[in-house]
XYZ file of C-alpha atoms in Angstrom:
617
model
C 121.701 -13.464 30.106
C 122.114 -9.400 30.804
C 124.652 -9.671 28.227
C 122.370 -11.128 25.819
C 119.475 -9.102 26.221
C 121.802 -5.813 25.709
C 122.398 -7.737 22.245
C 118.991 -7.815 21.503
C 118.419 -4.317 22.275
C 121.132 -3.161 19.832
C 120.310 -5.473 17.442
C 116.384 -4.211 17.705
C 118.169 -0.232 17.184
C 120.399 -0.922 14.306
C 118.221 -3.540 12.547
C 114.640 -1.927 13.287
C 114.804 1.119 14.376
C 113.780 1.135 17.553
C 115.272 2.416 20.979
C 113.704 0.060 23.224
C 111.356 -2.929 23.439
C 107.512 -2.685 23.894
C 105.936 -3.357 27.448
C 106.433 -7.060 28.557
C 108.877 -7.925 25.317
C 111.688 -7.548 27.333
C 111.108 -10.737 29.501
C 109.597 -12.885 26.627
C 112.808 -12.257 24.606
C 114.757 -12.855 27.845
C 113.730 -15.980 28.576
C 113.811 -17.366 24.750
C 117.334 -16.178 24.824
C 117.648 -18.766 28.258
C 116.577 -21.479 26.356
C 113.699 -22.721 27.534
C 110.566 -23.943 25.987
C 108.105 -19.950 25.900
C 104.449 -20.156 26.027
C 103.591 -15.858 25.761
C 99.880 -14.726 24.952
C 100.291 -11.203 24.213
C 97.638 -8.853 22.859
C 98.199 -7.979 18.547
C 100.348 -5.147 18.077
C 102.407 -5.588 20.731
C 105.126 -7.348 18.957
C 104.610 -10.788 19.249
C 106.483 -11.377 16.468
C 109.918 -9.899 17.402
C 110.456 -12.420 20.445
C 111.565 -14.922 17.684
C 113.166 -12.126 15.160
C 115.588 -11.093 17.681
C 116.729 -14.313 18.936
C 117.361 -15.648 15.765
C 119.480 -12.426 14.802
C 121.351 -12.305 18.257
C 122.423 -15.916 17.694
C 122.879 -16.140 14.228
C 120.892 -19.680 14.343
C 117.597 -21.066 12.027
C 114.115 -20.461 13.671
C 111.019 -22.510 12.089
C 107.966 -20.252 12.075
C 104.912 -22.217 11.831
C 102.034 -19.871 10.452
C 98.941 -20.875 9.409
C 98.538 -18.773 6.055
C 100.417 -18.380 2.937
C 99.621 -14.487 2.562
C 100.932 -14.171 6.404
C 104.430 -15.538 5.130
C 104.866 -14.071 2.321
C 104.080 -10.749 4.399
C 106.219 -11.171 6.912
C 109.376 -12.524 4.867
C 108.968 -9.221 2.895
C 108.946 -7.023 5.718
C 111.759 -8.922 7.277
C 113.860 -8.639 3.913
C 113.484 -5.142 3.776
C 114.897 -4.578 7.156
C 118.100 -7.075 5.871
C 116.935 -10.160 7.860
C 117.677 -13.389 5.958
C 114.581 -15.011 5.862
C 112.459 -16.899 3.222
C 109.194 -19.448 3.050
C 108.384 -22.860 1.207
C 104.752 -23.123 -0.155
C 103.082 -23.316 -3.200
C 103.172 -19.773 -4.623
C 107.059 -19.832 -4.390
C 108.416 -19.991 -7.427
C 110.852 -22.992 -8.317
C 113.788 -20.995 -8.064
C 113.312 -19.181 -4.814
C 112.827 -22.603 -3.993
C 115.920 -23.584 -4.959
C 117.944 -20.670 -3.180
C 116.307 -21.183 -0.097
C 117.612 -24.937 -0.262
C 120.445 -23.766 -0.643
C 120.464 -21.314 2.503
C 119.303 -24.366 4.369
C 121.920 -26.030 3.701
C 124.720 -23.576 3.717
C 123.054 -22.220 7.392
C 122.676 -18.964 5.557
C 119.186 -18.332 6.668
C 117.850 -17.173 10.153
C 113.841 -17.163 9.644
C 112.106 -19.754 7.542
C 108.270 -19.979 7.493
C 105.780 -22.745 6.691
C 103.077 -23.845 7.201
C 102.516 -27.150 9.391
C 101.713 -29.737 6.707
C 104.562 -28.465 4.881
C 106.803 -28.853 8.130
C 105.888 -32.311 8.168
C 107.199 -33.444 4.686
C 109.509 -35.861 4.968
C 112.519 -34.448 2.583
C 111.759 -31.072 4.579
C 112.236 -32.775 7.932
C 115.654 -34.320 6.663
C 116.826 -31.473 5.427
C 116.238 -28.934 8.705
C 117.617 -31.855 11.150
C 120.820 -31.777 9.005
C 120.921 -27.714 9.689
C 120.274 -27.455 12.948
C 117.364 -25.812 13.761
C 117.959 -23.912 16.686
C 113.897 -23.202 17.907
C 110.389 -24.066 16.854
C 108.168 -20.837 16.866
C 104.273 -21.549 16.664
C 102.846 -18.531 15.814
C 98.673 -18.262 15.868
C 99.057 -21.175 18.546
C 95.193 -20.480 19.465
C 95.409 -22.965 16.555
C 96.520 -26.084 17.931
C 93.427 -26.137 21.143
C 90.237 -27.662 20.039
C 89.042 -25.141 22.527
C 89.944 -22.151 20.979
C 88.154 -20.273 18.135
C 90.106 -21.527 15.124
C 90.826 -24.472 15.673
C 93.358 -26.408 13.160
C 93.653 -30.363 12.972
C 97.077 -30.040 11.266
C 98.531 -28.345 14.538
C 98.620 -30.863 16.397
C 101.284 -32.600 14.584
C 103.510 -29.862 15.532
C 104.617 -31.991 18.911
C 105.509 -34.745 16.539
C 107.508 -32.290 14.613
C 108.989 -30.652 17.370
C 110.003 -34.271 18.294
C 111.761 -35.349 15.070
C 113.567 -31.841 14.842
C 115.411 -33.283 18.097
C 112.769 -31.273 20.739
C 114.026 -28.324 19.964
C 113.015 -25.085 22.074
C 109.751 -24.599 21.720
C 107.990 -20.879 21.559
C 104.200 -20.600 21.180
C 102.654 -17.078 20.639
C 98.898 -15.859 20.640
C 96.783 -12.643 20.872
C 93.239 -14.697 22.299
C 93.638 -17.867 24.265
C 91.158 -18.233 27.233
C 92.208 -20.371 30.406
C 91.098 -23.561 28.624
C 92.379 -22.877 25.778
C 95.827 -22.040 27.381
C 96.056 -24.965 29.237
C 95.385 -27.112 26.060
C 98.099 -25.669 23.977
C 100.177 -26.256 26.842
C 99.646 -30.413 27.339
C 99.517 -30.493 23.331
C 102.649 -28.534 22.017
C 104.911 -28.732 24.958
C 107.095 -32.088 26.321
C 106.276 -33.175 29.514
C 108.645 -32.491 32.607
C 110.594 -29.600 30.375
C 110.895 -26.632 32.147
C 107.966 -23.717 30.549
C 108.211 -20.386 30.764
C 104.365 -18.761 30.502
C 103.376 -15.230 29.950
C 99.805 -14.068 30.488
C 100.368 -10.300 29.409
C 97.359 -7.836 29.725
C 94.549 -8.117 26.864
C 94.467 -4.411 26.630
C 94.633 -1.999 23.743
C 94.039 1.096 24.958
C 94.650 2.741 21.889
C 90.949 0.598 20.292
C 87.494 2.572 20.708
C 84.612 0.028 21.139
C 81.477 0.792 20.027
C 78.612 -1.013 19.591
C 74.916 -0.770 18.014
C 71.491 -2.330 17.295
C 70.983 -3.350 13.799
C 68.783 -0.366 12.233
C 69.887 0.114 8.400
C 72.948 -1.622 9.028
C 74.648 -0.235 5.331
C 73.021 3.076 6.522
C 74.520 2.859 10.159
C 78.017 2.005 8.212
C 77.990 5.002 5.604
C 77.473 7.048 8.361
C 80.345 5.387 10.600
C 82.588 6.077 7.524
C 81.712 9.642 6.538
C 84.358 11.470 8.159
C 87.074 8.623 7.406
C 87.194 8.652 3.948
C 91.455 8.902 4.277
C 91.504 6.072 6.294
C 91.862 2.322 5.700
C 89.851 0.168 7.620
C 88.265 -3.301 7.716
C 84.648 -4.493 7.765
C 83.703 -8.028 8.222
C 80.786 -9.332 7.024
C 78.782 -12.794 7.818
C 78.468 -13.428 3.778
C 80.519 -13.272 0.582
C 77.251 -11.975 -1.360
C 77.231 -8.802 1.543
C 80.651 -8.282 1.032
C 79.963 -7.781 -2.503
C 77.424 -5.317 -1.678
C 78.477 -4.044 0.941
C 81.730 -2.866 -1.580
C 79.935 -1.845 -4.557
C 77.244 0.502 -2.266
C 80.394 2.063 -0.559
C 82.000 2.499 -3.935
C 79.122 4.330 -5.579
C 79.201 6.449 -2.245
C 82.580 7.324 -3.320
C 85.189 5.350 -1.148
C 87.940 3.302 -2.601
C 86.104 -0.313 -1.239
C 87.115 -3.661 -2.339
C 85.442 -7.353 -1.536
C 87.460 -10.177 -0.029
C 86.612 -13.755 0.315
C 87.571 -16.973 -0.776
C 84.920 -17.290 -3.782
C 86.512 -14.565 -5.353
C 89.231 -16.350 -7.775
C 92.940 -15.961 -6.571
C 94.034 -13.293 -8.978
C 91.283 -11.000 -7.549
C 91.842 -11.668 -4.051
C 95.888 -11.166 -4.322
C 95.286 -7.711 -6.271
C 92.549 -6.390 -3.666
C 94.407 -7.171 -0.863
C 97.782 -6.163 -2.682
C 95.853 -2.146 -2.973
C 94.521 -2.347 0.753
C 98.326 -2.687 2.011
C 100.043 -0.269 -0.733
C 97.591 2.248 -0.636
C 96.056 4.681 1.762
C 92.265 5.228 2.371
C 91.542 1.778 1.279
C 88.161 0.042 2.883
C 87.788 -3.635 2.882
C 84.495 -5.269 2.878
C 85.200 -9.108 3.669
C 84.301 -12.366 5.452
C 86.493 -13.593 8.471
C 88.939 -14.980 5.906
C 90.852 -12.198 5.480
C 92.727 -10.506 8.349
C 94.996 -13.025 9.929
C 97.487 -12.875 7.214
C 97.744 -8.862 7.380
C 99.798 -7.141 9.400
C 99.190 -3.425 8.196
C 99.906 -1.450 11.381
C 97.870 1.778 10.137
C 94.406 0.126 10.438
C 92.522 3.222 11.706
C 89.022 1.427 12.081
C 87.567 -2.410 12.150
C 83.884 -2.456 11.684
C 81.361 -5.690 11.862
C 78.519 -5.343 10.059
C 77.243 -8.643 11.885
C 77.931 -10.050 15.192
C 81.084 -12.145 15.715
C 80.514 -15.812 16.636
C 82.873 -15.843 19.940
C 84.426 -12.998 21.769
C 87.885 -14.659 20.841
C 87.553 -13.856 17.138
C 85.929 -10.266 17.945
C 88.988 -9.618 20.082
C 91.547 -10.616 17.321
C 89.870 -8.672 14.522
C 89.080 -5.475 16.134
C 93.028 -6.302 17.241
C 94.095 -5.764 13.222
C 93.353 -1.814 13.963
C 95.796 0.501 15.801
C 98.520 -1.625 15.564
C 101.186 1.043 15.287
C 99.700 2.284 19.067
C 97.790 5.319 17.409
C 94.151 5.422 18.374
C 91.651 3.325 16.007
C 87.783 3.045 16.316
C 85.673 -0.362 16.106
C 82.218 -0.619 15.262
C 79.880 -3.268 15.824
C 76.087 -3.788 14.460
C 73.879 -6.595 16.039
C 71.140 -8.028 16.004
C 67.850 -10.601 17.336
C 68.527 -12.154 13.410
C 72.600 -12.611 14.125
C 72.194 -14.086 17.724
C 69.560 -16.816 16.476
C 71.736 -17.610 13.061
C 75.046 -17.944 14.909
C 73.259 -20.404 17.358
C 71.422 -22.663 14.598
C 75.111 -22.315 13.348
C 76.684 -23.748 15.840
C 73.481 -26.362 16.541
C 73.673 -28.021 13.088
C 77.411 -28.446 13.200
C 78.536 -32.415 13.354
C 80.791 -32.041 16.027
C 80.934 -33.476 19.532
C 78.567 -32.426 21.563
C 81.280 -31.327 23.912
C 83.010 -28.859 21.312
C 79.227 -27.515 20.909
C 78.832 -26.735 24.346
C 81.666 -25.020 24.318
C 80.645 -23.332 21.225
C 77.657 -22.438 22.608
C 79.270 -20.980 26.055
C 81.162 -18.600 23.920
C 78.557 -17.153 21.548
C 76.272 -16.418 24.862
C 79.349 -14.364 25.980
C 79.884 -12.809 22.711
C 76.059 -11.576 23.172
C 76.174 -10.837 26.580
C 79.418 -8.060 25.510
C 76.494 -6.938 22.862
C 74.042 -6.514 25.018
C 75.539 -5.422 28.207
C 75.200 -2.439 30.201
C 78.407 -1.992 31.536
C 82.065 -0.498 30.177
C 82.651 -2.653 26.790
C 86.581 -2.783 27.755
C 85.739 -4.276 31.306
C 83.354 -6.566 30.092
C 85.616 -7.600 27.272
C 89.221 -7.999 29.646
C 86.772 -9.598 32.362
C 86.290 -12.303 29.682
C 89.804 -13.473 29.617
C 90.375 -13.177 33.464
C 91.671 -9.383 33.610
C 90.016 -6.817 36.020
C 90.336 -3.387 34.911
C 88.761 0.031 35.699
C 86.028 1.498 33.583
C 87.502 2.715 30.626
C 85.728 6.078 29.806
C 85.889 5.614 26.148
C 83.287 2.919 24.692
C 79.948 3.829 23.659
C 78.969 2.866 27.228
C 80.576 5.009 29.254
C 79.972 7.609 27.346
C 76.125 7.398 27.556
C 75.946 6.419 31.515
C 73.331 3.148 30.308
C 71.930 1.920 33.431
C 69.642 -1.369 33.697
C 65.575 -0.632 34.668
C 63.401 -3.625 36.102
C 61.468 -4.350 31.968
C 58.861 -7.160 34.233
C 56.128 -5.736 32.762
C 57.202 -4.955 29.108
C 58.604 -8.126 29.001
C 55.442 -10.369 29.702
C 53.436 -8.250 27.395
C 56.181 -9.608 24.514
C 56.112 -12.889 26.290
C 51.756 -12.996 26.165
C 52.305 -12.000 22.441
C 54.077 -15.132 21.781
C 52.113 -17.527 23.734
C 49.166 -16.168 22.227
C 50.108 -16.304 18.265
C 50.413 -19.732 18.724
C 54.746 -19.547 19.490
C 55.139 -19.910 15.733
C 55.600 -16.097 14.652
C 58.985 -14.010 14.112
C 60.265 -11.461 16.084
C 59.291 -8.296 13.893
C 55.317 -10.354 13.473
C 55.372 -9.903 16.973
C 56.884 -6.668 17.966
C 54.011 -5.673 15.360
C 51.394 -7.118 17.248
C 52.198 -5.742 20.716
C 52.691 -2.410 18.901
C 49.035 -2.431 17.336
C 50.244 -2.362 13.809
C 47.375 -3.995 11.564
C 48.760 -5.416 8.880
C 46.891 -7.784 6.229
C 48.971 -11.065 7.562
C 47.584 -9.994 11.129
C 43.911 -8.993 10.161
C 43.967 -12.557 8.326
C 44.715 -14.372 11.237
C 42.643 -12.942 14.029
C 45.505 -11.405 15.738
C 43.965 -7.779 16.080
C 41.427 -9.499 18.270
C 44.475 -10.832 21.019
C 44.287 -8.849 24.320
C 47.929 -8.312 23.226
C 47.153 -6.485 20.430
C 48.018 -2.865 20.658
C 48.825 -3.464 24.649
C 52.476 -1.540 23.721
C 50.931 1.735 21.542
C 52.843 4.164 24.146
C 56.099 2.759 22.778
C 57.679 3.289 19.232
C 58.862 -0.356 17.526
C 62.263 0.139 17.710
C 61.778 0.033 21.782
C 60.241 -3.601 21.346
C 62.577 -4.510 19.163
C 65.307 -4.049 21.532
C 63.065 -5.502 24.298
C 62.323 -8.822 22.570
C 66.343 -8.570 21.261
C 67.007 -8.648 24.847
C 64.919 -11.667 26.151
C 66.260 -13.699 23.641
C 69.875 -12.807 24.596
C 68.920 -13.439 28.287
C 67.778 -16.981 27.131
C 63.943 -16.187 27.549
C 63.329 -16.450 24.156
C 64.328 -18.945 21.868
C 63.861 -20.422 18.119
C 60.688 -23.087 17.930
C 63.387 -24.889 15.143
C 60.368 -25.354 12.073
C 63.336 -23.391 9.888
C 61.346 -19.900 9.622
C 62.379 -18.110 12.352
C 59.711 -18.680 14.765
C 59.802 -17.511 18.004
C 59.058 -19.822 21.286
C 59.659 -19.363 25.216
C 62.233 -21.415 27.278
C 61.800 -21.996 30.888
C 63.079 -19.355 31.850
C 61.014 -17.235 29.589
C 57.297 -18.658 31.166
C 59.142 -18.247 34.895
C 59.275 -14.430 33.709
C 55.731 -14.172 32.342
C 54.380 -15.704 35.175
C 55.262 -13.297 37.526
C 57.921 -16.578 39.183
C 61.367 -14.473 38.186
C 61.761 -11.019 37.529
C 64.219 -9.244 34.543
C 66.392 -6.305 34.276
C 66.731 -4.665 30.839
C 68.806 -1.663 29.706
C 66.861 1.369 28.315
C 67.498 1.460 24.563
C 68.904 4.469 23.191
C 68.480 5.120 19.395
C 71.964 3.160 17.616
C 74.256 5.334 17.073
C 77.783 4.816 16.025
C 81.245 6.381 17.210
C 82.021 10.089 16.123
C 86.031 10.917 14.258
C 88.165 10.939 16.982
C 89.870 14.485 17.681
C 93.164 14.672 17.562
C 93.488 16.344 20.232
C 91.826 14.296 22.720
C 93.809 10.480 22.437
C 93.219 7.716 24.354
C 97.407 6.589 24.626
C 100.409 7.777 25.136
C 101.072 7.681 21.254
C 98.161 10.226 20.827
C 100.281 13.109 21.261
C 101.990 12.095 17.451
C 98.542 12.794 16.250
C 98.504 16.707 18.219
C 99.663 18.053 14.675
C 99.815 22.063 13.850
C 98.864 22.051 9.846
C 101.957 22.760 8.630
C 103.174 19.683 10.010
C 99.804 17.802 9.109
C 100.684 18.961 5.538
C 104.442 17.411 5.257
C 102.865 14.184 6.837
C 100.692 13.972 4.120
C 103.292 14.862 1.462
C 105.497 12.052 2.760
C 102.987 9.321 2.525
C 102.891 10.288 -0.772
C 106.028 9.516 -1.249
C 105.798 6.542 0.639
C 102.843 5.285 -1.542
C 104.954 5.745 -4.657
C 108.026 3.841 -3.448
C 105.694 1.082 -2.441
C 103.896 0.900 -5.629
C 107.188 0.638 -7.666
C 108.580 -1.637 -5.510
C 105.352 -3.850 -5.087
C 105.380 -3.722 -1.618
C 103.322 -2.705 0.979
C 103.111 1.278 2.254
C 104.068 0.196 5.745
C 106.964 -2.010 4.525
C 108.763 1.306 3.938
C 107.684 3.088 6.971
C 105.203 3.178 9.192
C 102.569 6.173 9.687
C 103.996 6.559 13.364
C 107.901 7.070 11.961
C 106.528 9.393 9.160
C 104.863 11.463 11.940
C 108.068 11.832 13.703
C 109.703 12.673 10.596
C 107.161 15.215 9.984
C 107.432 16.382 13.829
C 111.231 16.509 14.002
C 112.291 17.399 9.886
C 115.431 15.211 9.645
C 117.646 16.379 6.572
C 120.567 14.745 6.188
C 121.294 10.857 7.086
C 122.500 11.258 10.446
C 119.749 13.355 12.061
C 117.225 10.096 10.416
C 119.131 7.819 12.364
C 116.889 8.942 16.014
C 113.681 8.796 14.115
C 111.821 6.058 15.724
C 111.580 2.814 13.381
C 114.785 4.070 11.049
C 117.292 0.885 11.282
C 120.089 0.981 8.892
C 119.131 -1.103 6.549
C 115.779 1.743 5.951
C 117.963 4.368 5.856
C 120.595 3.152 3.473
C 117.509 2.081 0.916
C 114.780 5.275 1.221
C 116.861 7.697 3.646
C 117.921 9.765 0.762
C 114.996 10.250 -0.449
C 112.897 11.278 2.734
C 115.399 13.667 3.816
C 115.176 14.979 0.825
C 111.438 15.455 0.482
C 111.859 17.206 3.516
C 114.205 19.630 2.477
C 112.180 20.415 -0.520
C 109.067 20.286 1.398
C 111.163 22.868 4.047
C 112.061 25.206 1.265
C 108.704 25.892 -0.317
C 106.835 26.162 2.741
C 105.713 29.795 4.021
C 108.217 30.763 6.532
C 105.570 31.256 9.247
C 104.328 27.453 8.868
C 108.124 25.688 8.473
């Protein structure tokens, strides 16, 4: 198998690029090439991908790729073309003769890497045609997919035993970013055959390179504008909970001068395709969209992932702050929430017809999700400790860098608690935060309110504090919706055990939000953050080179990362190849790359070279 693996590397130099495989690749590759079924849950960006790609090259056999999104395939067939990897997809945006031609390579055993998606998999004339070819593996990609326990869960994935049955149970791989124990062991009774010998890997959850910061709602397209003001030549993503905010969210941004374009699946196709075409060709690009979009990009120059709402489940927080950083550089998230997100997602999940099973479950992970929000320890610790990893504090999140410590809130809290009680338990959050402040308003006056011993009882502190008090109770389960549709605020159990003196609570000291600073460049988080370190000289023929980059990929139709990534560029910048052979040691160069674009970086280079001041070459 030593023998194999040494093919793999070379194939991964001349093909790709690169010298050697990522952390923990090694051993997933390794034990595909044995021939056992693979069950690896590796964190995004660390190549999850190329434990199939290799394979398939090394032994000059067909892998099925089952991937859950047409935009995903077509993405990765046209990366994998460029790099001279005979690969192709069947779906509905193919035209009739691609079609055709990748029949034919069916047939012929011409093709290495087909992807589709599972209902297409399971057509019949399909089926015949790959169990005449020999398909060699079955490669599940997004496998999170096929447990009713995980956080996108897809009915049509669970056919894929029955396919991998009719294919002849071929060698099974499954690959994931997020898949909790549960979900892990579901994917494994579901996709794999019984009594076949399964190779797992559980590979950290980490990615160093991410900066997590979180904040309470205050001005959330306010807290954003200021998030973006020093990235305006950087593309990034922010999710929103609604296609209208996306909408507005891009058009406020865009009048505010950044290049930002909605996504979301009201938008017609034509729109959708050309938005998301710019985000990948172009640099600087910000994308305002709903959870839709994401899975089917793999742009590894993300630079920033922002939420301008709170995730539903920690799974689906972890794989979209996951679409930054992917080339290893470091990459900032940002994440606003608040008392009006935590009680929407759980009426969300409440009125779903599902079993009440699946809702519990549901429900167990959106209390995590807000207990990451509001905790007072190291984001990254929290986050790991979610999926079973222990790790040391990380230094880095918005946490550790403010030292937040918890103070006993008893008091504070039954003075929001009496507030409740005593309006009747029929009043919003921000009726009663007013009340316990002393604000008199005309709604109050009108209904007696100013005349509550509550009233007023919370002067000394400014509204914001109670905000974050009462935002607080209700994530510790104190508080909860009364259900009569308006928002209405009631106590639980737990919430009259607190105001009667019976239980005690522990709340964090509120700071006012604020939002993660530009990272210096001179202070990374990984051990990529050194490619960043650049004097401006070299800073200036990194630029000039993703300009070329972003004309090649606009004439070719492709996207910017398809030619290279930022992290090659950087080297090229770094190290100033100009001729063909010196390109072949820049990292991510394989020969395919250099024989189509080599010519022309080298010689950007040497023009670049030969007008610079001699002091800065």
């Amino acid at each position: 198998m030593t023998s194999r693996l040494d093919e793999a590397r070379a194939a991964l130099k001349t093909t790709f690029g690169y010298d050697d495989f990522r952390p923990g690749q090694d051993e997933v590759i390794g034990a595909v090439l044995d021939g056992t079924d693979v069950f690896a849950v590796m964190p995004t960006g660390s190549g999850k991908s190329m434990t199939y790609q290799l394979p398939a090259l090394v032994e000059s056999s067909l892998t099925v790729v089952v991937s859950p999104l047409i935009a995903l395939m077509h993405d990765q067939v046209q990366q994998m073309l460029g790099f001279g990897v005979a690969a192709a997809t069947l779906n509905s945006s193919v035209a009739e003769a691609t079609s055709r031609e990748t029949w034919r390579k069916i047939r012929s055993g011409d093709l290495r890497l087909l992807f589709v998606s599972p209902e297409r998999l399971m057509m019949e004339g399909l089926m015949d045609a790959l169990k005449g070819a020999g398909v060699r593996r079955l490669a599940v990609d997004e496998a999170h997919c096929v447990s009713q326990w995980g956080h996108d869960f897809r009915p049509e994935y669970r056919d894929l035993a029955r396919a991998r049955e009719a294919l002849g149970n071929v060698q099974t791989v499954a690959l994931t970013a997020t898949a909790d124990k549960a979900t892990r062991a579901d994917i494994t009774e579901r996709l794999f055959p019984a009594g076949r010998e399964l190779k797992a890997f559980v590979h950290s959850f980490d990615r160093p390179n991410i900066r997590l910061t979180f904040a309470p709602k205050d001005n959330p397209t306010r807290q954003i504008e200021r998030f973006l003001r020093h990235r305006r030549a950087e593309s990034g993503i922010i999710y929103c909970s609604s296609r209208k905010r996306t909408e507005q969210l891009a058009e406020t941004l865009a009048k505010d001068g950044f290049n930002a374009l909605p996504y979301h699946a009201g938008l017609d196709q034509g729109t959708r395709m050309k938005n998301q075409d710019t985000f990948l060709q172009e640099d600087g690009v910000v994308m305002t969209a709903t959870v839709a979009f994401g899975m089917g990009i793999n742009k590894p120059d993300v630079r920033f992932v922002c939420h301008a709402d709170m995730p539903s489940n920690v799974e689906g927080y972890y794989q979209e702050i996951g679409r930054a950083g992917r080339d290893g550089l470091p990459a900032d998230t940002l994440t606003i929430y608040g008392l009006d997100d935590m009680a929407l997602r759980r009426r969300q999940i409440d009125e779903k017809e599902v079993p009440d099973e699946r809702r519990r479950v549901e429900r167990r992970k959106l209390e995590a999700m807000i207990a990451l929000c509001e905790g007072a320890t190291c984001r990254r610790q929290s986050l790991l400790g979610y999926f079973g990893e222990a790790s040391e504090p990380c230094g880095r999140c918005d946490l550790c860098r403010s030292g937040v410590s918890l103070i006993d809130a008893t008091v504070p809290a039954q003075k929001l608690l009496s507030a409740i009680v005593r309006t009747g338990q029929r009043f919003g959050a921000a009726y009663v935060c007013d009340v316990v402040h002393g604000k008199e308003s005309d709604t109050i006056r009108r209904n007696g309110h100013v005349a509550l011993k509550t009233f007023g009882v919370g002067a000394d502190k400014p509204i914001a504090a109670w905000r974050a008090m009462l935002r607080q109770l209700f994530a510790a389960g104190a508080v909860t919706e009364n259900g009569d549709g308006f928002g209405g605020l009631s106590l639980t159990d737990k919430g009259e055990a607190i105001l009667f003196g019976r239980e005690p609570i522990q709340m964090r000291p509120d700071p006012e939000p604020k939002v993660a600073e530009p990272r210096d460049r001179k202070r990374g988080a990984t051990r990529d953050d050194a490619s960043l370190d650049l004097d401006p000289a070299t800073e200036a023929l990194f630029q000039h080179l993703r300009g070329l980059r972003a004309t090649i990929a606009r004439a070719e139709g492709i996207a910017a990362f398809m030619v290279f990534p930022d992290r090659t560029l950087i080297e090229m910048a770094r190290t100033k190849p100009v001729d063909l052979y010196a390109l072949r040691t820049v990292h991510g160069v394989g020969e395919r790359k250099r024989e189509a674009y080599g010519e022309r970086f080298v010689g950007a280079i040497a023009e670049f070279l030969a007008h610079a001041p001699a002091t800065g070459a």
